[in-house]
Short mmCIF file of C-alpha atoms (C1' of nucleotides) in Angstrom, two decimals:
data_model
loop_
_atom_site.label_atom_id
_atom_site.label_comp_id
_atom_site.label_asym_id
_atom_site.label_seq_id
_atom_site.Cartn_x
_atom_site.Cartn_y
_atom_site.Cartn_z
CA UNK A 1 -3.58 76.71 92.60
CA UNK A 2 -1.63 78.12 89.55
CA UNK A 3 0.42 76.05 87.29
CA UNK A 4 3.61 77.60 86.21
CA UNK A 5 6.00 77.30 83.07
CA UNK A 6 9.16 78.38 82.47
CA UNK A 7 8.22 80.19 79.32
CA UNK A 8 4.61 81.76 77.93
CA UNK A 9 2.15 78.81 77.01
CA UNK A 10 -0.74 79.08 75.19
CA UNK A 11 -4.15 78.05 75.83
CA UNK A 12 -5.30 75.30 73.12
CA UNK A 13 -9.11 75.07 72.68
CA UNK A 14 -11.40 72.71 69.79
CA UNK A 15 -14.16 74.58 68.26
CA UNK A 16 -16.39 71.77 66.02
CA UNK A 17 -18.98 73.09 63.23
CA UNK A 18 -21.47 70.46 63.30
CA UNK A 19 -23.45 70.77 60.22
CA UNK A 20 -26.82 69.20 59.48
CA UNK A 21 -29.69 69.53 56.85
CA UNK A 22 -32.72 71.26 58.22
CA UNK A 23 -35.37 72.60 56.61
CA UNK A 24 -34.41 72.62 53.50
CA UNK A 25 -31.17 74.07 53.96
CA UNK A 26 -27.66 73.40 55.50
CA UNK A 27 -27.49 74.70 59.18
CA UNK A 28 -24.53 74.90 61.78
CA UNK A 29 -25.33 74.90 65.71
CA UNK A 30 -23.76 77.88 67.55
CA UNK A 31 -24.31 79.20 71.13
CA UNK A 32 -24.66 82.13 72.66
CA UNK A 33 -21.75 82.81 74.74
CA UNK A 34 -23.24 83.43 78.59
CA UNK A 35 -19.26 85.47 80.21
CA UNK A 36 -16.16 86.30 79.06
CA UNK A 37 -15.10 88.09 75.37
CA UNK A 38 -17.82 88.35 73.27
CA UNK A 39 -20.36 87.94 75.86
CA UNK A 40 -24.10 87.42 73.96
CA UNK A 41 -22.64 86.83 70.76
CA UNK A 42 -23.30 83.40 68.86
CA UNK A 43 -20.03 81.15 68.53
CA UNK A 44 -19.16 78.02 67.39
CA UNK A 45 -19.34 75.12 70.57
CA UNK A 46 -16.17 74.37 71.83
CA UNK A 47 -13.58 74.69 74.79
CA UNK A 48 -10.50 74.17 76.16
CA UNK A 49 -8.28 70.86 75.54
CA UNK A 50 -7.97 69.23 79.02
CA UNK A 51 -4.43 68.45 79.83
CA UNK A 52 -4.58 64.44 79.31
CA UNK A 53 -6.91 64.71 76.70
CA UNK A 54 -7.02 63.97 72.85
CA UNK A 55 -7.53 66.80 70.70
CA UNK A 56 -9.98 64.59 68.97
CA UNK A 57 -11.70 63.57 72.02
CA UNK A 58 -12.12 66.80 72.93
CA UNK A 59 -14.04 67.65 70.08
CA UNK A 60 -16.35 64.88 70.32
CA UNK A 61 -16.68 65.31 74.16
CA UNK A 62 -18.60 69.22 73.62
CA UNK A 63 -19.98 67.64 70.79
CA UNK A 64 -21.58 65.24 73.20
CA UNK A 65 -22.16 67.86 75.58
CA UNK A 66 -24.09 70.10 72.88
CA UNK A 67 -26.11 67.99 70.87
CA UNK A 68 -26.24 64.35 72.77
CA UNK A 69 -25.00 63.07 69.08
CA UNK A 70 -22.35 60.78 69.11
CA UNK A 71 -20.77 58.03 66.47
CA UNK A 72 -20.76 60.86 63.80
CA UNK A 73 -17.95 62.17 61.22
CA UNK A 74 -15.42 64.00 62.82
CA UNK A 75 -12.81 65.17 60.87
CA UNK A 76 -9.97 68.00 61.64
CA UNK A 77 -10.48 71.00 59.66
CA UNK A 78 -7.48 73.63 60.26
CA UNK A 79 -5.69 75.11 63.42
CA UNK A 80 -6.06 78.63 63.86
CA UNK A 81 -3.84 80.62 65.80
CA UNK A 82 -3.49 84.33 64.94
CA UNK A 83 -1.98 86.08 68.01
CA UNK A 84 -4.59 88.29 68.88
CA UNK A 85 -7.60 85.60 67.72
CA UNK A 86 -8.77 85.75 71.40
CA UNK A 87 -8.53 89.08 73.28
CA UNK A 88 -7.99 87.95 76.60
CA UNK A 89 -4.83 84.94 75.84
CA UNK A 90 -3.04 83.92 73.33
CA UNK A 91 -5.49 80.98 71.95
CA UNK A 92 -4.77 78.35 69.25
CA UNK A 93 -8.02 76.28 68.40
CA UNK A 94 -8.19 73.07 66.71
CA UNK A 95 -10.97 73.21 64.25
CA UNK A 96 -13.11 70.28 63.38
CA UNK A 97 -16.48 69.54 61.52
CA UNK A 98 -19.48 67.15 62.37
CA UNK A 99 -22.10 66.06 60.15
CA UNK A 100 -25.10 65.20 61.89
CA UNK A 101 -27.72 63.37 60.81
CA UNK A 102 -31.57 65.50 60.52
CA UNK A 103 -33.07 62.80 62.69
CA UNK A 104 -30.80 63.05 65.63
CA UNK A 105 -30.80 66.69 66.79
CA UNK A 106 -31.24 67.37 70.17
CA UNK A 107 -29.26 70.58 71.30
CA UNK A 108 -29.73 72.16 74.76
CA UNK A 109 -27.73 74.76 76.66
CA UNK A 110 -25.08 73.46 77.85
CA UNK A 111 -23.17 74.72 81.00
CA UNK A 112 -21.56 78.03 79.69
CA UNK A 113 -23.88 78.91 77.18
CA UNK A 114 -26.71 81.01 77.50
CA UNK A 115 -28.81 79.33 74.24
CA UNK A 116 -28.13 76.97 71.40
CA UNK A 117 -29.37 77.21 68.15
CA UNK A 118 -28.69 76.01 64.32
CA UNK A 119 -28.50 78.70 61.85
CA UNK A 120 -28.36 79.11 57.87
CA UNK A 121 -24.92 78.79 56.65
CA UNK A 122 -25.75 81.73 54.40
CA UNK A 123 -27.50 83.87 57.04
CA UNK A 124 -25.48 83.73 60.30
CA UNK A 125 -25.13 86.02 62.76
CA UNK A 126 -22.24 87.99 63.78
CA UNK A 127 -19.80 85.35 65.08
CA UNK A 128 -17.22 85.64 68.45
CA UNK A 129 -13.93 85.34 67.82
CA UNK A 130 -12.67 84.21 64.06
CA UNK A 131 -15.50 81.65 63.96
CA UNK A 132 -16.73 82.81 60.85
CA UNK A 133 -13.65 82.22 58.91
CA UNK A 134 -13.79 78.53 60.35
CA UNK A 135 -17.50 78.28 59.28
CA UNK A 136 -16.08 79.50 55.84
CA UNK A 137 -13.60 77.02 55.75
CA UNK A 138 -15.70 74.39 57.25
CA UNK A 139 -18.53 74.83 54.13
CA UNK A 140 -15.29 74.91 51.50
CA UNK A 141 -14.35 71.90 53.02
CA UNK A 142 -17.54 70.23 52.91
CA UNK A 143 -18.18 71.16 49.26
CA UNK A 144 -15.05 70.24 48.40
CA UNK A 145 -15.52 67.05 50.05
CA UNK A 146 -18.81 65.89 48.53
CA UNK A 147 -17.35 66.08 45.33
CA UNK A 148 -14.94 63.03 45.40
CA UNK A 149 -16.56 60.98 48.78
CA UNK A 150 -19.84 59.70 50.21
CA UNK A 151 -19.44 61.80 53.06
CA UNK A 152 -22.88 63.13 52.56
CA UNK A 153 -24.45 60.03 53.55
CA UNK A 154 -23.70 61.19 57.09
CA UNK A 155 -26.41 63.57 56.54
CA UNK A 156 -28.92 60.57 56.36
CA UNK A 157 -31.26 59.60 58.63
CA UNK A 158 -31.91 55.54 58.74
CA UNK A 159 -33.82 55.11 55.93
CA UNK A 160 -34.39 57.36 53.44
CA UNK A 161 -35.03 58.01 49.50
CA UNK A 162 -33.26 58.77 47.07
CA UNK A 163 -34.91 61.79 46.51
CA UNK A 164 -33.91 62.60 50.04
CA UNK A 165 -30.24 61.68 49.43
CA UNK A 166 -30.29 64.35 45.91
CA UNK A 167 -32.07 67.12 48.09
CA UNK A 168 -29.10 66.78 50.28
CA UNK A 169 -26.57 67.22 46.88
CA UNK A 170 -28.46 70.00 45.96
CA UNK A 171 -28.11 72.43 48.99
CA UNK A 172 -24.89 71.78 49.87
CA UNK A 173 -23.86 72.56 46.24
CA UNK A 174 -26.02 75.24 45.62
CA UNK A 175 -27.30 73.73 42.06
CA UNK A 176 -29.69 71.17 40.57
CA UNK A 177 -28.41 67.87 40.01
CA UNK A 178 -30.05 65.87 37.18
CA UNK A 179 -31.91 62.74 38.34
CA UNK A 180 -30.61 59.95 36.16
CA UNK A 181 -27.73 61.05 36.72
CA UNK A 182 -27.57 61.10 40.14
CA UNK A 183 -29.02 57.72 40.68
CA UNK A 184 -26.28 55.94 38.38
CA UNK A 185 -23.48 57.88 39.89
CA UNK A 186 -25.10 56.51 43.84
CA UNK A 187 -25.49 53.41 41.89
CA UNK A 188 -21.88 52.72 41.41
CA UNK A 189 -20.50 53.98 44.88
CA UNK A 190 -22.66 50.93 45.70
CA UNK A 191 -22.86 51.74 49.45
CA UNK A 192 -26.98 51.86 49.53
CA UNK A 193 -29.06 48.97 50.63
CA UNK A 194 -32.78 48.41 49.01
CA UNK A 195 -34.70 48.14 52.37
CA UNK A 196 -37.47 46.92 50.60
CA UNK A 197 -39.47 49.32 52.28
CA UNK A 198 -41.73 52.30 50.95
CA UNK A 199 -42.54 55.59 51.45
CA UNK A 200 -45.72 57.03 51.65
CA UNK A 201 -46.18 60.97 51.31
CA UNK A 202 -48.32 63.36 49.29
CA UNK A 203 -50.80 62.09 46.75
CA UNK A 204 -47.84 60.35 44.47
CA UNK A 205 -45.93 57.39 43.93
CA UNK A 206 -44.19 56.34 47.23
CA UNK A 207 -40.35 56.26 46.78
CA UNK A 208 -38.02 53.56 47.74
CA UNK A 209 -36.60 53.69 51.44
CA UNK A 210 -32.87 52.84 51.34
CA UNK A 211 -30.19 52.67 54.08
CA UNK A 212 -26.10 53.21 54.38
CA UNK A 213 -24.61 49.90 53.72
CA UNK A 214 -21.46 50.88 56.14
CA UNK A 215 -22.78 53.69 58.61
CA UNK A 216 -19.91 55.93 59.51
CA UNK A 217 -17.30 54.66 56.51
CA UNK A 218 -16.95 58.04 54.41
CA UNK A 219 -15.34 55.72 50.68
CA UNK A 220 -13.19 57.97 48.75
CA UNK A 221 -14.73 58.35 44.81
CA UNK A 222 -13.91 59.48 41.72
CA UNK B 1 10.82 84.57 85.73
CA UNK B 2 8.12 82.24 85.56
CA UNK B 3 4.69 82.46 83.72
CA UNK B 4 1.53 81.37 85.86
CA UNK B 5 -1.82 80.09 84.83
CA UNK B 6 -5.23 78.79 86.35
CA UNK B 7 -5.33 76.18 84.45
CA UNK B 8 -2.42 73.79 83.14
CA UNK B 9 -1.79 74.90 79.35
CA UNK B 10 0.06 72.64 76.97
CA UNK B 11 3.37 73.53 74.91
CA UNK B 12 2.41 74.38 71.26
CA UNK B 13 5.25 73.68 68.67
CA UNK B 14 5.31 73.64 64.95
CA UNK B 15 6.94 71.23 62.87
CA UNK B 16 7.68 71.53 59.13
CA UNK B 17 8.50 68.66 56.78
CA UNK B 18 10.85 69.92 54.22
CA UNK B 19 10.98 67.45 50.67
CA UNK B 20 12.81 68.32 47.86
CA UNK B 21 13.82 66.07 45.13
CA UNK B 22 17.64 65.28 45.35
CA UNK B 23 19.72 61.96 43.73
CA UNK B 24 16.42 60.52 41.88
CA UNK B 25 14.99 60.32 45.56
CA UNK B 26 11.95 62.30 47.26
CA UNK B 27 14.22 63.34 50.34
CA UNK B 28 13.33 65.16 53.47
CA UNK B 29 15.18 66.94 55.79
CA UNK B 30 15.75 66.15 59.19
CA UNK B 31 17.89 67.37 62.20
CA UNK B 32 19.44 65.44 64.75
CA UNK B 33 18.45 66.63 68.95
CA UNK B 34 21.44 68.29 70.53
CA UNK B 35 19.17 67.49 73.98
CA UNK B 36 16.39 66.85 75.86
CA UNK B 37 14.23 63.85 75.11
CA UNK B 38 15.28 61.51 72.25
CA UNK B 39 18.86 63.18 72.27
CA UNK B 40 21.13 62.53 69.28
CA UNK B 41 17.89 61.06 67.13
CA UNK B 42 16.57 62.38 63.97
CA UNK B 43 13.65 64.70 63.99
CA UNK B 44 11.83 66.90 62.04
CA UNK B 45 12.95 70.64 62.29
CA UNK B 46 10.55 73.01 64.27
CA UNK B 47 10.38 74.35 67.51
CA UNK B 48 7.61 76.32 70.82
CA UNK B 49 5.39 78.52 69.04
CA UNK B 50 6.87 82.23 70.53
CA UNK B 51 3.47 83.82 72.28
CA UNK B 52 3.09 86.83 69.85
CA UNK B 53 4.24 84.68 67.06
CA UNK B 54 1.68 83.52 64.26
CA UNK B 55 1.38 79.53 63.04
CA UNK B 56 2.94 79.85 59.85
CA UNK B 57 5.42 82.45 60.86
CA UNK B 58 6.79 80.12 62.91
CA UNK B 59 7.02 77.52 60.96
CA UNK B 60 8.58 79.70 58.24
CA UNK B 61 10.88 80.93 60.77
CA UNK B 62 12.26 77.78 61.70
CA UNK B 63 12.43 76.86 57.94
CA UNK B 64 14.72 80.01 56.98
CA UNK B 65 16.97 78.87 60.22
CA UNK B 66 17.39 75.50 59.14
CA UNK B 67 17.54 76.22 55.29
CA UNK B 68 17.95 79.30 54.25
CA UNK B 69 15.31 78.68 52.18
CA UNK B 70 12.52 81.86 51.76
CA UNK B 71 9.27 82.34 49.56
CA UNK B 72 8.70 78.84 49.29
CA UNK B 73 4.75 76.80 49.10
CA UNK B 74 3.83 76.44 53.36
CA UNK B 75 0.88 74.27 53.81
CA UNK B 76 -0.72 73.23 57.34
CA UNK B 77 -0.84 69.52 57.55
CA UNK B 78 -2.06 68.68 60.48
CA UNK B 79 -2.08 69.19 64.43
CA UNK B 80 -0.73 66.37 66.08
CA UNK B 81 -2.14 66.43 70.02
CA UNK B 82 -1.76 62.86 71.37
CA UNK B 83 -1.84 63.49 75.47
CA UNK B 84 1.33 61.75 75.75
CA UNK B 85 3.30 61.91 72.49
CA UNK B 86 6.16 64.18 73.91
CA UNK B 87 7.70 63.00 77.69
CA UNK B 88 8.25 66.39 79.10
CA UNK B 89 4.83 67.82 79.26
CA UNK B 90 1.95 67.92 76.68
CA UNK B 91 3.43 69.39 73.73
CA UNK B 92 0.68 69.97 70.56
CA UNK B 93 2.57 70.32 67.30
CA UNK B 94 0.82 72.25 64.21
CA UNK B 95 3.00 70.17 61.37
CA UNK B 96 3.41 72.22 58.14
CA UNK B 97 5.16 71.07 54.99
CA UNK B 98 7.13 72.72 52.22
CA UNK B 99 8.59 71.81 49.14
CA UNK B 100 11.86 73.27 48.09
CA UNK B 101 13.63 73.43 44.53
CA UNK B 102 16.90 71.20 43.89
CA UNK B 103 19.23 74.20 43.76
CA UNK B 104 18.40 75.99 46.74
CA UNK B 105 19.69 73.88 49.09
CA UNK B 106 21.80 75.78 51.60
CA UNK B 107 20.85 73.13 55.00
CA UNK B 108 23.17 74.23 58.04
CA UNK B 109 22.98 72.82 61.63
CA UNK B 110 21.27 75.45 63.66
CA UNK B 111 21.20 75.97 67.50
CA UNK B 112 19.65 73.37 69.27
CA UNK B 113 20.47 71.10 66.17
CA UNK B 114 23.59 68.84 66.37
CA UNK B 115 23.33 68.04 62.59
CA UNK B 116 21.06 68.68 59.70
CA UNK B 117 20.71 66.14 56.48
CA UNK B 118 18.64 64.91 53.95
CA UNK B 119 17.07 61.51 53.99
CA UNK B 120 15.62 59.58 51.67
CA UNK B 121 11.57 58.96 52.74
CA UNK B 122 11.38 55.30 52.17
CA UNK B 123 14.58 54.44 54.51
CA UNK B 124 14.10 56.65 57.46
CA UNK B 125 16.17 56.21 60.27
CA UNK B 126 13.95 56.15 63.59
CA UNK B 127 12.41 59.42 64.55
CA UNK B 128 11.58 61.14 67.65
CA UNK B 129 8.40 61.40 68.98
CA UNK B 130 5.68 60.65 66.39
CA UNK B 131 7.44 62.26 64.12
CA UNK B 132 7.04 59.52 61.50
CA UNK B 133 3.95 59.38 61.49
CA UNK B 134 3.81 63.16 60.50
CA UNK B 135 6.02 62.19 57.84
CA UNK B 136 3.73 59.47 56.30
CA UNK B 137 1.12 61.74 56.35
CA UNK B 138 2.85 64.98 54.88
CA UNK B 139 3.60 62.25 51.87
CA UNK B 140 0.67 60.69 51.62
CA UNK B 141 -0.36 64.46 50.97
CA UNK B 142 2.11 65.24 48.91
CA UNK B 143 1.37 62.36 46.51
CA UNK B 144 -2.98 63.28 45.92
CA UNK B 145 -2.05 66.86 45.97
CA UNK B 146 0.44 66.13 42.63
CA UNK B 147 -2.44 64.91 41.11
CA UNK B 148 -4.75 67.71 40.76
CA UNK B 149 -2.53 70.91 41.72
CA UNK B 150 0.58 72.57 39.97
CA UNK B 151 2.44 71.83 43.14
CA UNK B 152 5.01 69.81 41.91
CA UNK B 153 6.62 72.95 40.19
CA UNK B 154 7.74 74.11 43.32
CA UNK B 155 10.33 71.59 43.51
CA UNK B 156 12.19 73.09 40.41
CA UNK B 157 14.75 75.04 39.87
CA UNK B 158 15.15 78.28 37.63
CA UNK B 159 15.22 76.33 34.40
CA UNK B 160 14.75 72.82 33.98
CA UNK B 161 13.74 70.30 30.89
CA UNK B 162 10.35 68.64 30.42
CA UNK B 163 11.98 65.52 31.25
CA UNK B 164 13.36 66.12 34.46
CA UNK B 165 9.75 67.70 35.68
CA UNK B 166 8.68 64.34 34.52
CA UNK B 167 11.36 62.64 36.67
CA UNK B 168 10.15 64.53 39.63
CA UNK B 169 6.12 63.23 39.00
CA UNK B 170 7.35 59.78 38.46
CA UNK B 171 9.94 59.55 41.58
CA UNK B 172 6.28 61.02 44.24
CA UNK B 173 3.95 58.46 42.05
CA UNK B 174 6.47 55.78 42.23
CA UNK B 175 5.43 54.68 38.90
CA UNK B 176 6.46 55.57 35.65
CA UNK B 177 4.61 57.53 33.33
CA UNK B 178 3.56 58.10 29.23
CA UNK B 179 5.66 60.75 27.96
CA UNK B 180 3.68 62.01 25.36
CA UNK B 181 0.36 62.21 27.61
CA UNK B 182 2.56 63.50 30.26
CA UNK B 183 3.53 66.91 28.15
CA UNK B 184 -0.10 66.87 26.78
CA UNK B 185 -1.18 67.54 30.24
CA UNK B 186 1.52 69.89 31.20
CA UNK B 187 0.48 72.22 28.13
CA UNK B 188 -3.12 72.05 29.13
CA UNK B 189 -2.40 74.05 32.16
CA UNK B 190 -0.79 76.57 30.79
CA UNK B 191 1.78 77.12 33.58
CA UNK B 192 5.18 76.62 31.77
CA UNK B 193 6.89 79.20 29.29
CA UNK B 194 9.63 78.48 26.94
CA UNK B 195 12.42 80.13 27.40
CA UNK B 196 14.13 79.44 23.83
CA UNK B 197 17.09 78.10 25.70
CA UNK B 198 18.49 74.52 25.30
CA UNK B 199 20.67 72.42 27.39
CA UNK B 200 22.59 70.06 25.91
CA UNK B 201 23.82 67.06 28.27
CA UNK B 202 25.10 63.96 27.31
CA UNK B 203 25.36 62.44 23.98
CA UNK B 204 22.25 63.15 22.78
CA UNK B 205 19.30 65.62 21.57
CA UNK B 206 19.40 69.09 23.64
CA UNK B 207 16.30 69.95 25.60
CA UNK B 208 14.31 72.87 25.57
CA UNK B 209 14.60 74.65 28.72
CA UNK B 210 11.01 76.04 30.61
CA UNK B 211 10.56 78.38 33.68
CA UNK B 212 7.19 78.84 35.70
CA UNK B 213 5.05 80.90 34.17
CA UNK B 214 4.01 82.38 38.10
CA UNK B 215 6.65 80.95 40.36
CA UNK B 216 5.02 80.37 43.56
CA UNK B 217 1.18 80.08 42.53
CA UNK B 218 -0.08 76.78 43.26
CA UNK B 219 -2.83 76.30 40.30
CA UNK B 220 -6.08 73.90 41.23
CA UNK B 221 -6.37 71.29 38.01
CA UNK B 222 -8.54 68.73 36.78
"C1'" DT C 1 29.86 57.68 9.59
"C1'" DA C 2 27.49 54.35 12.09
"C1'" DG C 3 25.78 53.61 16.74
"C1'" DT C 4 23.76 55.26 20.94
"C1'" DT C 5 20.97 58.07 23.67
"C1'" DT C 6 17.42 61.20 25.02
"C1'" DA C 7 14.12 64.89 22.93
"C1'" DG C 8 10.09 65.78 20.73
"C1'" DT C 9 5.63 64.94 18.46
"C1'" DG C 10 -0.10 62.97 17.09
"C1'" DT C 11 -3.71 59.64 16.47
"C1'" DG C 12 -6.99 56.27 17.49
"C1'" DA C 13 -9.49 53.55 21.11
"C1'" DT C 14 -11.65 53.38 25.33
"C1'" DT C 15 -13.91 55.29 29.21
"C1'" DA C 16 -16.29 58.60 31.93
"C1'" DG C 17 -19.48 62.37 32.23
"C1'" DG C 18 -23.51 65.01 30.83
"C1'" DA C 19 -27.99 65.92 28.48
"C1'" DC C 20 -32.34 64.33 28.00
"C1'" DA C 21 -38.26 62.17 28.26
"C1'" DC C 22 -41.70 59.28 29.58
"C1'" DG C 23 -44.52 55.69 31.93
"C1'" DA C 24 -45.67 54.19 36.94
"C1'" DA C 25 -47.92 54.69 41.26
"C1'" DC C 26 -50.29 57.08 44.42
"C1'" DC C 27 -53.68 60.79 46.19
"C1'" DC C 28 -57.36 63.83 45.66
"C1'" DA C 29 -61.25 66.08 43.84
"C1'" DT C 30 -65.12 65.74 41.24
"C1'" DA D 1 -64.90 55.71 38.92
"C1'" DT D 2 -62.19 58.67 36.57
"C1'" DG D 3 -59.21 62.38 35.38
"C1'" DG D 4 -55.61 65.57 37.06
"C1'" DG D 5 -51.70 66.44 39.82
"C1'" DT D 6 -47.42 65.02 41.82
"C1'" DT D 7 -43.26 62.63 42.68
"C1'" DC D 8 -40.86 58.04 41.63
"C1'" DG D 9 -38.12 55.40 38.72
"C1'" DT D 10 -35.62 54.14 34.54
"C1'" DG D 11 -31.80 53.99 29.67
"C1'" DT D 12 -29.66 55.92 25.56
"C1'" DC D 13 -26.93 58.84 22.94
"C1'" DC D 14 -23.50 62.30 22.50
"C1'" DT D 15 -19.46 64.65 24.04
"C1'" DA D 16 -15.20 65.10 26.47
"C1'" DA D 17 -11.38 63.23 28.88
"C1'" DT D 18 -8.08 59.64 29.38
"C1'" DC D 19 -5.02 56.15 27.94
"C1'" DA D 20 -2.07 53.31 24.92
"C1'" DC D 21 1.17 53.54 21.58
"C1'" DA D 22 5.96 54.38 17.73
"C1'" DC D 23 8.80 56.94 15.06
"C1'" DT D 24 12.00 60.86 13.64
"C1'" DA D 25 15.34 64.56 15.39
"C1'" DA D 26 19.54 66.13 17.30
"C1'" DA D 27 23.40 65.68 19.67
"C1'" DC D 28 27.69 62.89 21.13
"C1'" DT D 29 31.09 59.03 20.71
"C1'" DA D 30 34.00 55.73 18.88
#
DNA sequence: TAGTTTAGTGTGATTAGGACACGAACCCAT
DNA sequence: ATGGGTTCGTGTCCTAATCACACTAAACTA
């Protein structure tokens, strides 16, 4: 069975870089690529758009696949389509990026790849294809994004502290936020709800445990 | 001469939304389908991404045949994808748009175009495929990138008065704005020089004349 | 030359952002 | 039990950016 055009098509794949917090510092899930081009090497997860499919749905189907997340921030990043991007076709990818929350990471091989694994934004291996130009982009974006929105909150767990939330700031942007600051800023987004709840952990005062007041709306700020 | 894959591919087009400023109107520029589906309705110029042929060449390519127009600010939009938003077979559209100066206006029916013509984007005239949707979203654009880029220079033409650049911000914003905070904030980014000249026109004061200090940079502000 | 029209210019008030320090609550070790 | 260590939680002042606002200048016309 071959399907046949009348001129060249090419093939039109999603890649997603699914960030999350981890350790400490931000992390994006590759896998190691188990045939074709690039065979070994770590990529970003991703595959081809099905012919009835959305490009969006796509994306959130391998990101299903991958991690078993689902319900997350997914949000089109760029299309990339430099001729000779793929060795063996001409391939155009749709680019999108996932926050996922620390809580609900559960990657395992999926069916063409060999391993899965999150890795350092600042520390990654050498990439297949042009992935690390989209993981480039994808961290730009994020930055960027964090800036004027409360997409960070997609980061969060269910509950969590504030001290948490600033921790979260602090490695995406690379620098110390002050405190105070902070807190009023979070303050007057006013999308954090006072569980009520405490924290215990280490031999100090236990910190408040908040939660998102609308899980999944990313509010424009600023 | 047919071209056979193992898989079904989709059709991969680019489509560019062209604005410039024209009549005290934010205008875009649309052609009207010489065939095929939605004959004889408006759409946005573009066309099947050639198989050695990059994104944004394309896109520019099909901007110089419809325009004439070269050199100008090309930004990806967005990839529209929806399974079922062209009739023939799945067609994938990377949408770009452009912004091009008052006086270099040189539109010309091309091929496959049965006329060309400017429009005014609050009374379009029914587009094909989801092609106004693209447009909403290439304004929507347009108007938060005015607000913290240089951008809007690229709509001028070789020499133009402080008010008329004014005119242009106001006629995007769709509101009016302070004069003297408005030139404040011009100087403050330093992108303008003065070219000494004056233009007089009208029964009244003669303006200073200004060019772009780096025609064709796109400065980050705010 | 008086009237009309747009060009060109600065200040003061308000608002937003950034720097900054200390008591509270808990744990642990003595 | 008490003192030391650690993170939690809070408000004020100062600076910088933004916004509102009004008059004179230069040209043309009648």
């Amino acid at each position: 069975m071959t399907y046949n055009y009348k001129f060249p098509h090419p093939a039109v794949t999603t890649d997603v870089v699914i960030f999350t917090i981890d350790e400490d510092s931000l992390k994006v899930l590759l896998v190691r690529r188990g045939h074709g081009p690039f065979e070994d090497r770590w990529a970003l997860p991703g595959g081809f758009v099905e012919i009835d499919e959305d490009l969006e749905s796509c994306a959130l189907r391998e990101l299903a696949e991958e991690t078993g997340v689902t319900g997350v921030f997914l949000e089109q990043l760029y299309t990339f389509g430099a001729p000779q991007r793929d060795p063996r076709e001409r391939v155009i990818t749709v680019a999108y990026y996932a926050l996922v929350p620390i809580d609900r990471l559960h990657p395992r091989p999926a069916s063409d790849a060999r391993d899965v694994g999150w890795f350092c934004c600042d520390s990654l291996p050498a990439l297949a294809f042009d992935h690390a130009d989209i993981v480039r982009m994808a961290q730009q974006r994020l930055c960027a994004k964090l800036q004027y929105s409360t997409i960070a909150l997609q980061f969060m767990p269910g509950r969590f502290t504030l001290g948490e939330l600033q921790r979260v700031y602090e490695i995406i942007l690379g620098e110390p936020l002050d405190k105070r600051n902070f807190r009023k800023r979070l303050r007057a987004y006013d999308c954090l709800v006072d569980t009520g709840q405490q924290r215990r952990n280490g031999n100090h005062r236990p910190a408040r445990l908040y939660t998102v007041k609308e899980p999944g709306a990313v509010r424009i700020v600023r």
